Amino acid sequence: MSTTAELASVPVRGKPAQNQGRPDRFRADIQGLRAIAVSLVLLYHLWPNRLTGGFIGVDVFFVISGFLITSHLVGSVPTRGADLVRFWAKRIRRLLPAALLVLAATLIGSRLFAPETQWDNTAREVMAATVYGENWRLAQTSVDYLASENAASPVQHFWSLSVEEQFYLFWPILILLLAGLARRRGLPTLKVVLAGLVVVVGGSLAYSIQATSTEPASAYFVTPTRMWELGAGALLAVMTRLAAARLGRDAERERAGGRWTLLAWLGLAAVALTAVTYTGATPFPGWQALLPVLGTVAVIGAAAAPAGLSPTRLLRLRPVQWMGDISYSVYLWHWPLIALLPAVSGGHLGRLDKFAILVASLVLGTLSKRYVEDAFRFGRRVPGIRRTYVLAAVAMSVVLVLAGLQVVEIQHRQQQARAELEQALSGDNPCFGAAAWSSKVTCQPVPYSDILPSPADAAKDKSDAYSDNCWVYPPFRTTKSCIFGDKNGQVSIALLGNSHAGHWLPALQEIAKQKHWKITTFLASECTPSTTPVQWDTDAKQAGCLKWAKSVQRQIIKGHFDLVVASNRNGHPAVGLTNKKSQSAWQAGYRDYLSTLDRAGVHVSVIHDNPFPGKPIPDCLAENPDQMHTCDGRPDRWVPRDPMVAAAEELHSSRLSTVDLTRYFCDEQSCPAVIGGVIVYFDGSHITKTYSRTLAPYLLGPLTAAVAKSR
């Protein structure tokens, strides 16, 4: 996405390798490939359901970048540190000005137009993008089940730029070391470089295949799984240089012209095929990325002449070349527009909105290319090497400080909100939280300015199971438990399930304060305690979840708990079924699991799963402060069928009981997003810690009765 300037520095097939440090000719076909790549990404982000594999445009960019950068490096092999300093200075002048401009504009735009719930995350991602570490931040959050419901960050597209910048930092050092090794051993430099790159590319590809099969969410972003794609272009650059030196005559290319034209068409066909057939469900990158990568390699390697039926005749058309020329800036600008415009247009991108984004991306890309990119590279006062680094450090610091100030401000607001929250919880307001449903007094609606926790703070208002790291995460290789309440309590409670069990912990803690109960958690992210295999994105997660459920079952039986409190959300379909058709399979798995506990004499109380909004409630409230009711839902849409409750009731055992607190979430007409001045959900399905605490009085009776039965 960042190498338009280097398009001239590419050897032509059949040209001698003389003057290798100097450009040989302009590669219009590569410029055209860049236009195709950015168009695929742009169209995919605007119409993801129509161009389902458009994301592979990024992979096309990677190959181009690897090829062009390595062509420069092997054309003038770095031999000392000063060569690297000059190389990086060029990259800074080429990439940083436009990137920092977009980051600063996005930070300001987010503050002006996005809801306050997104300010903190946007500021932190701007900081990560500024230092080109966004891909690692996204890799970390991609495996966080709760983070998956967050609104899209307006700078998350910087993940690919981060990968490239890390490549630009590492690759010249690698080539310098390989070239140094060749000189010391008296071996041909390019052949040693080629051998070294083959090892790196092969290792990266192998790791990409392995990581994509075990943790595809994070594998999509991390640098080691992507390095081979840039490396594929790099290998082509070295082999092209070697071939040019060996052939040394133009006639060879002319005799093979038809063959290279066919190869170029086949390469474009491979890219097009993946763009229309791949989907978000395709495990990627892994071996599936070979098709678009090798297709791009074929087009670049063919270097087809613009004659006859060659695709280069199309790729060199003026509109295509213009699109390729502004592709870097278009890529920078398009995603912030897509992410922020819904905050202005009412939360949905219509056809007019998408057309406006398309036009704005092209206009901003053109202006940015001319007045920012070119000004720092070809202007009258192009900074020298030392000044380049100084200006870069100052500009990056400015963006980091602006983002940091926003983070500090949000933290200060959250501290104030938490103080207000603790004061409210310690009071005796009969209309606070769930009490509003059963209050004998008339409870008045609470204005947006007074709801607790604040929408910006609600997303972090989670049970202590998160701060105390009490979770087992995919692929569930172990079990884990935490103890809360009275550690010496005579009544021992086990809390069992996934995140929809974990959000009941605050209510149990309130009860434990009164009853001196000891609470032991057995919690796994997304995994349900069941014998039914459900569909995961890897076989290891599917097997690990079943193994965790069985292991926890044994621990509970041996633990002699007075009561097991269980609750779950079923987010994964049974193997071979859809979610809608999985109800009976889920119920059967719970029935088997609970019957085993029942036969062992374990008492279990199953809490009916809470209503499921399916949209981030804090964001909705922040976007609609004067119409908070628009964030409410209907019981027939939000209240789920609970297969674990159905299984417990089906078994008709005195040791199995159920608790349904739906009446404290919904009445006959509505499921409010705010009840008694308290935000009910911290995302699209999980209960806030605050609202959970207000439910304790209504959970106390059923659980006390269940404990009494067990003793």
Tab-separated table of N, CA and C in Angstrom, residues 586-671:
chain	number	residue	atom	x	y	z
A	586	TRP	N	-28.685	-28.864	21.741
A	586	TRP	CA	-28.177	-28.217	22.950
A	586	TRP	C	-28.841	-28.808	24.195
A	587	GLN	N	-30.165	-28.933	24.138
A	587	GLN	CA	-30.910	-29.440	25.296
A	587	GLN	C	-30.461	-30.858	25.648
A	588	ALA	N	-30.232	-31.673	24.641
A	588	ALA	CA	-29.787	-33.051	24.903
A	588	ALA	C	-28.431	-33.063	25.582
A	589	GLY	N	-27.523	-32.186	25.147
A	589	GLY	CA	-26.200	-32.121	25.761
A	589	GLY	C	-26.254	-31.671	27.208
A	590	TYR	N	-27.100	-30.692	27.494
A	590	TYR	CA	-27.278	-30.244	28.879
A	590	TYR	C	-27.944	-31.336	29.725
A	591	ARG	N	-28.895	-32.021	29.132
A	591	ARG	CA	-29.587	-33.087	29.866
A	591	ARG	C	-28.594	-34.173	30.301
A	592	ASP	N	-27.718	-34.568	29.394
A	592	ASP	CA	-26.723	-35.584	29.750
A	592	ASP	C	-25.795	-35.078	30.847
A	593	TYR	N	-25.380	-33.830	30.710
A	593	TYR	CA	-24.432	-33.253	31.668
A	593	TYR	C	-25.061	-33.128	33.052
A	594	LEU	N	-26.286	-32.594	33.088
A	594	LEU	CA	-26.958	-32.413	34.375
A	594	LEU	C	-27.347	-33.745	35.010
A	595	SER	N	-27.705	-34.722	34.209
A	595	SER	CA	-28.097	-36.023	34.778
A	595	SER	C	-26.907	-36.688	35.467
A	596	THR	N	-25.704	-36.495	34.912
A	596	THR	CA	-24.508	-37.037	35.566
A	596	THR	C	-24.296	-36.383	36.920
A	597	LEU	N	-24.461	-35.058	36.978
A	597	LEU	CA	-24.337	-34.370	38.263
A	597	LEU	C	-25.434	-34.805	39.220
A	598	ASP	N	-26.629	-34.967	38.683
A	598	ASP	CA	-27.764	-35.376	39.521
A	598	ASP	C	-27.529	-36.756	40.135
A	599	ARG	N	-27.056	-37.702	39.338
A	599	ARG	CA	-26.799	-39.048	39.853
A	599	ARG	C	-25.702	-39.052	40.906
A	600	ALA	N	-24.798	-38.064	40.818
A	600	ALA	CA	-23.725	-37.963	41.817
A	600	ALA	C	-24.175	-37.233	43.069
A	601	GLY	N	-25.455	-36.827	43.101
A	601	GLY	CA	-25.990	-36.161	44.294
A	601	GLY	C	-25.724	-34.675	44.350
A	602	VAL	N	-25.345	-34.059	43.213
A	602	VAL	CA	-25.042	-32.627	43.172
A	602	VAL	C	-26.326	-31.839	42.938
A	603	HIS	N	-26.522	-30.810	43.723
A	603	HIS	CA	-27.676	-29.918	43.558
A	603	HIS	C	-27.293	-28.775	42.626
A	604	VAL	N	-28.146	-28.518	41.630
A	604	VAL	CA	-27.868	-27.493	40.619
A	604	VAL	C	-29.063	-26.577	40.491
A	605	SER	N	-28.782	-25.276	40.448
A	605	SER	CA	-29.820	-24.277	40.183
A	605	SER	C	-29.435	-23.543	38.904
A	606	VAL	N	-30.294	-23.651	37.880
A	606	VAL	CA	-30.008	-23.059	36.568
A	606	VAL	C	-30.744	-21.730	36.448
A	607	ILE	N	-29.980	-20.664	36.194
A	607	ILE	CA	-30.578	-19.339	36.007
A	607	ILE	C	-30.894	-19.148	34.525
A	608	HIS	N	-32.117	-18.817	34.234
A	608	HIS	CA	-32.536	-18.585	32.846
A	608	HIS	C	-31.694	-17.473	32.237
A	609	ASP	N	-31.217	-17.695	31.030
A	609	ASP	CA	-30.388	-16.708	30.349
A	609	ASP	C	-31.142	-15.392	30.186
A	610	ASN	N	-30.395	-14.299	30.310
A	610	ASN	CA	-30.983	-12.963	30.245
A	610	ASN	C	-31.344	-12.570	28.812
A	611	PRO	N	-32.155	-11.556	28.630
A	611	PRO	CA	-32.472	-11.068	27.280
A	611	PRO	C	-31.216	-10.685	26.509
A	612	PHE	N	-31.308	-10.790	25.198
A	612	PHE	CA	-30.154	-10.621	24.321
A	612	PHE	C	-30.415	-9.491	23.329
A	613	PRO	N	-29.893	-8.286	23.577
A	613	PRO	CA	-30.136	-7.164	22.661
A	613	PRO	C	-29.504	-7.356	21.291
A	614	GLY	N	-28.287	-7.900	21.249
A	614	GLY	CA	-27.618	-8.090	19.971
A	614	GLY	C	-26.994	-6.828	19.401
A	615	LYS	N	-26.964	-5.752	20.167
A	615	LYS	CA	-26.314	-4.515	19.736
A	615	LYS	C	-25.675	-3.877	20.969
A	616	PRO	N	-24.552	-3.185	20.819
A	616	PRO	CA	-23.891	-2.578	21.983
A	616	PRO	C	-24.771	-1.499	22.618
A	617	ILE	N	-25.332	-1.809	23.744
A	617	ILE	CA	-26.266	-0.881	24.391
A	617	ILE	C	-25.607	0.432	24.815
A	618	PRO	N	-24.406	0.430	25.426
A	618	PRO	CA	-23.795	1.720	25.779
A	618	PRO	C	-23.600	2.627	24.561
A	619	ASP	N	-23.181	2.058	23.437
A	619	ASP	CA	-23.021	2.863	22.223
A	619	ASP	C	-24.359	3.439	21.780
A	620	CYS	N	-25.390	2.613	21.819
A	620	CYS	CA	-26.715	3.065	21.403
A	620	CYS	C	-27.199	4.226	22.270
A	621	LEU	N	-26.990	4.110	23.571
A	621	LEU	CA	-27.422	5.181	24.476
A	621	LEU	C	-26.644	6.470	24.224
A	622	ALA	N	-25.324	6.325	23.993
A	622	ALA	CA	-24.504	7.507	23.735
A	622	ALA	C	-24.894	8.181	22.428
A	623	GLU	N	-25.358	7.391	21.468
A	623	GLU	CA	-25.772	7.945	20.182
A	623	GLU	C	-27.174	8.538	20.233
A	624	ASN	N	-27.969	8.168	21.253
A	624	ASN	CA	-29.360	8.619	21.345
A	624	ASN	C	-29.667	9.134	22.754
A	625	PRO	N	-28.924	10.129	23.235
A	625	PRO	CA	-29.122	10.593	24.613
A	625	PRO	C	-30.510	11.169	24.884
A	626	ASP	N	-31.155	11.710	23.851
A	626	ASP	CA	-32.479	12.305	24.032
A	626	ASP	C	-33.615	11.340	23.697
A	627	GLN	N	-33.270	10.170	23.190
A	627	GLN	CA	-34.283	9.165	22.831
A	627	GLN	C	-33.781	7.779	23.249
A	628	MET	N	-33.529	7.632	24.529
A	628	MET	CA	-32.945	6.382	25.014
A	628	MET	C	-33.864	5.192	24.783
A	629	HIS	N	-35.142	5.435	24.632
A	629	HIS	CA	-36.079	4.334	24.424
A	629	HIS	C	-35.835	3.615	23.101
A	630	THR	N	-35.148	4.292	22.159
A	630	THR	CA	-34.851	3.630	20.888
A	630	THR	C	-33.882	2.462	21.071
A	631	CYS	N	-33.234	2.395	22.219
A	631	CYS	CA	-32.305	1.294	22.512
A	631	CYS	C	-33.006	0.124	23.190
A	632	ASP	N	-34.290	0.278	23.516
A	632	ASP	CA	-35.046	-0.807	24.146
A	632	ASP	C	-35.379	-1.889	23.118
A	633	GLY	N	-35.789	-3.044	23.607
A	633	GLY	CA	-36.182	-4.133	22.717
A	633	GLY	C	-37.520	-4.721	23.107
A	634	ARG	N	-37.946	-5.680	22.326
A	634	ARG	CA	-39.206	-6.367	22.601
A	634	ARG	C	-38.928	-7.745	23.168
A	635	PRO	N	-39.730	-8.196	24.142
A	635	PRO	CA	-39.502	-9.515	24.754
A	635	PRO	C	-39.500	-10.655	23.745
A	636	ASP	N	-40.379	-10.587	22.742
A	636	ASP	CA	-40.436	-11.695	21.789
A	636	ASP	C	-39.192	-11.786	20.917
A	637	ARG	N	-38.402	-10.714	20.894
A	637	ARG	CA	-37.164	-10.721	20.108
A	637	ARG	C	-35.920	-10.886	20.981
A	638	TRP	N	-35.978	-10.392	22.199
A	638	TRP	CA	-34.779	-10.393	23.041
A	638	TRP	C	-34.699	-11.592	23.978
A	639	VAL	N	-35.805	-12.057	24.493
A	639	VAL	CA	-35.757	-13.139	25.491
A	639	VAL	C	-35.509	-14.475	24.787
A	640	PRO	N	-34.415	-15.160	25.131
A	640	PRO	CA	-34.086	-16.406	24.413
A	640	PRO	C	-34.786	-17.625	25.011
A	641	ARG	N	-34.910	-18.659	24.210
A	641	ARG	CA	-35.263	-19.979	24.742
A	641	ARG	C	-34.004	-20.543	25.382
A	642	ASP	N	-34.131	-21.058	26.588
A	642	ASP	CA	-32.951	-21.535	27.309
A	642	ASP	C	-32.946	-23.057	27.355
A	643	PRO	N	-32.078	-23.710	26.579
A	643	PRO	CA	-32.077	-25.174	26.547
A	643	PRO	C	-31.588	-25.811	27.844
A	644	MET	N	-30.767	-25.093	28.613
A	644	MET	CA	-30.305	-25.669	29.879
A	644	MET	C	-31.440	-25.688	30.902
A	645	VAL	N	-32.238	-24.630	30.908
A	645	VAL	CA	-33.412	-24.603	31.780
A	645	VAL	C	-34.367	-25.711	31.369
A	646	ALA	N	-34.587	-25.855	30.066
A	646	ALA	CA	-35.492	-26.904	29.574
A	646	ALA	C	-34.979	-28.286	29.964
A	647	ALA	N	-33.676	-28.486	29.902
A	647	ALA	CA	-33.104	-29.789	30.263
A	647	ALA	C	-33.284	-30.077	31.745
A	648	ALA	N	-33.070	-29.052	32.592
A	648	ALA	CA	-33.224	-29.245	34.036
A	648	ALA	C	-34.670	-29.582	34.390
A	649	GLU	N	-35.616	-28.900	33.741
A	649	GLU	CA	-37.024	-29.177	34.018
A	649	GLU	C	-37.448	-30.541	33.476
A	650	GLU	N	-36.848	-30.953	32.367
A	650	GLU	CA	-37.180	-32.237	31.767
A	650	GLU	C	-36.777	-33.409	32.661
A	651	LEU	N	-35.718	-33.234	33.440
A	651	LEU	CA	-35.213	-34.324	34.275
A	651	LEU	C	-36.071	-34.564	35.527
A	652	HIS	N	-36.893	-33.607	35.942
A	652	HIS	CA	-37.821	-33.749	37.072
A	652	HIS	C	-37.118	-34.289	38.324
A	653	SER	N	-35.993	-33.687	38.661
A	653	SER	CA	-35.250	-34.110	39.852
A	653	SER	C	-35.374	-33.061	40.941
A	654	SER	N	-35.492	-33.522	42.172
A	654	SER	CA	-35.572	-32.588	43.303
A	654	SER	C	-34.256	-31.849	43.518
A	655	ARG	N	-33.187	-32.405	42.945
A	655	ARG	CA	-31.889	-31.754	43.108
A	655	ARG	C	-31.642	-30.675	42.047
A	656	LEU	N	-32.536	-30.590	41.074
A	656	LEU	CA	-32.373	-29.609	39.999
A	656	LEU	C	-33.488	-28.577	40.067
A	657	SER	N	-33.110	-27.317	40.085
A	657	SER	CA	-34.099	-26.235	40.139
A	657	SER	C	-33.735	-25.172	39.109
A	658	THR	N	-34.690	-24.324	38.798
A	658	THR	CA	-34.454	-23.243	37.839
A	658	THR	C	-34.898	-21.912	38.433
A	659	VAL	N	-34.255	-20.851	37.976
A	659	VAL	CA	-34.576	-19.496	38.421
A	659	VAL	C	-34.759	-18.629	37.181
A	660	ASP	N	-35.879	-17.946	37.097
A	660	ASP	CA	-36.144	-17.081	35.943
A	660	ASP	C	-36.393	-15.659	36.442
A	661	LEU	N	-35.433	-14.777	36.177
A	661	LEU	CA	-35.548	-13.376	36.590
A	661	LEU	C	-35.877	-12.462	35.412
A	662	THR	N	-36.464	-13.020	34.370
A	662	THR	CA	-36.779	-12.226	33.189
A	662	THR	C	-37.678	-11.048	33.524
A	663	ARG	N	-38.532	-11.199	34.528
A	663	ARG	CA	-39.443	-10.103	34.888
A	663	ARG	C	-38.700	-8.875	35.389
A	664	TYR	N	-37.427	-9.036	35.747
A	664	TYR	CA	-36.631	-7.881	36.173
A	664	TYR	C	-35.825	-7.290	35.016
A	665	PHE	N	-36.065	-7.825	33.836
A	665	PHE	CA	-35.464	-7.277	32.622
A	665	PHE	C	-36.518	-6.736	31.654
A	666	CYS	N	-37.684	-7.362	31.654
A	666	CYS	CA	-38.713	-7.010	30.670
A	666	CYS	C	-40.098	-7.026	31.304
A	667	ASP	N	-40.975	-6.189	30.776
A	667	ASP	CA	-42.393	-6.351	31.070
A	667	ASP	C	-43.040	-6.951	29.824
A	668	GLU	N	-44.340	-6.887	29.709
A	668	GLU	CA	-44.998	-7.534	28.575
A	668	GLU	C	-44.716	-6.849	27.245
A	669	GLN	N	-44.382	-5.569	27.288
A	669	GLN	CA	-44.193	-4.823	26.045
A	669	GLN	C	-42.732	-4.541	25.713
A	670	SER	N	-41.890	-4.418	26.726
A	670	SER	CA	-40.562	-3.862	26.465
A	670	SER	C	-39.481	-4.462	27.367
A	671	CYS	N	-38.254	-4.482	26.823
A	671	CYS	CA	-37.054	-4.813	27.599
A	671	CYS	C	-36.170	-3.572	27.568
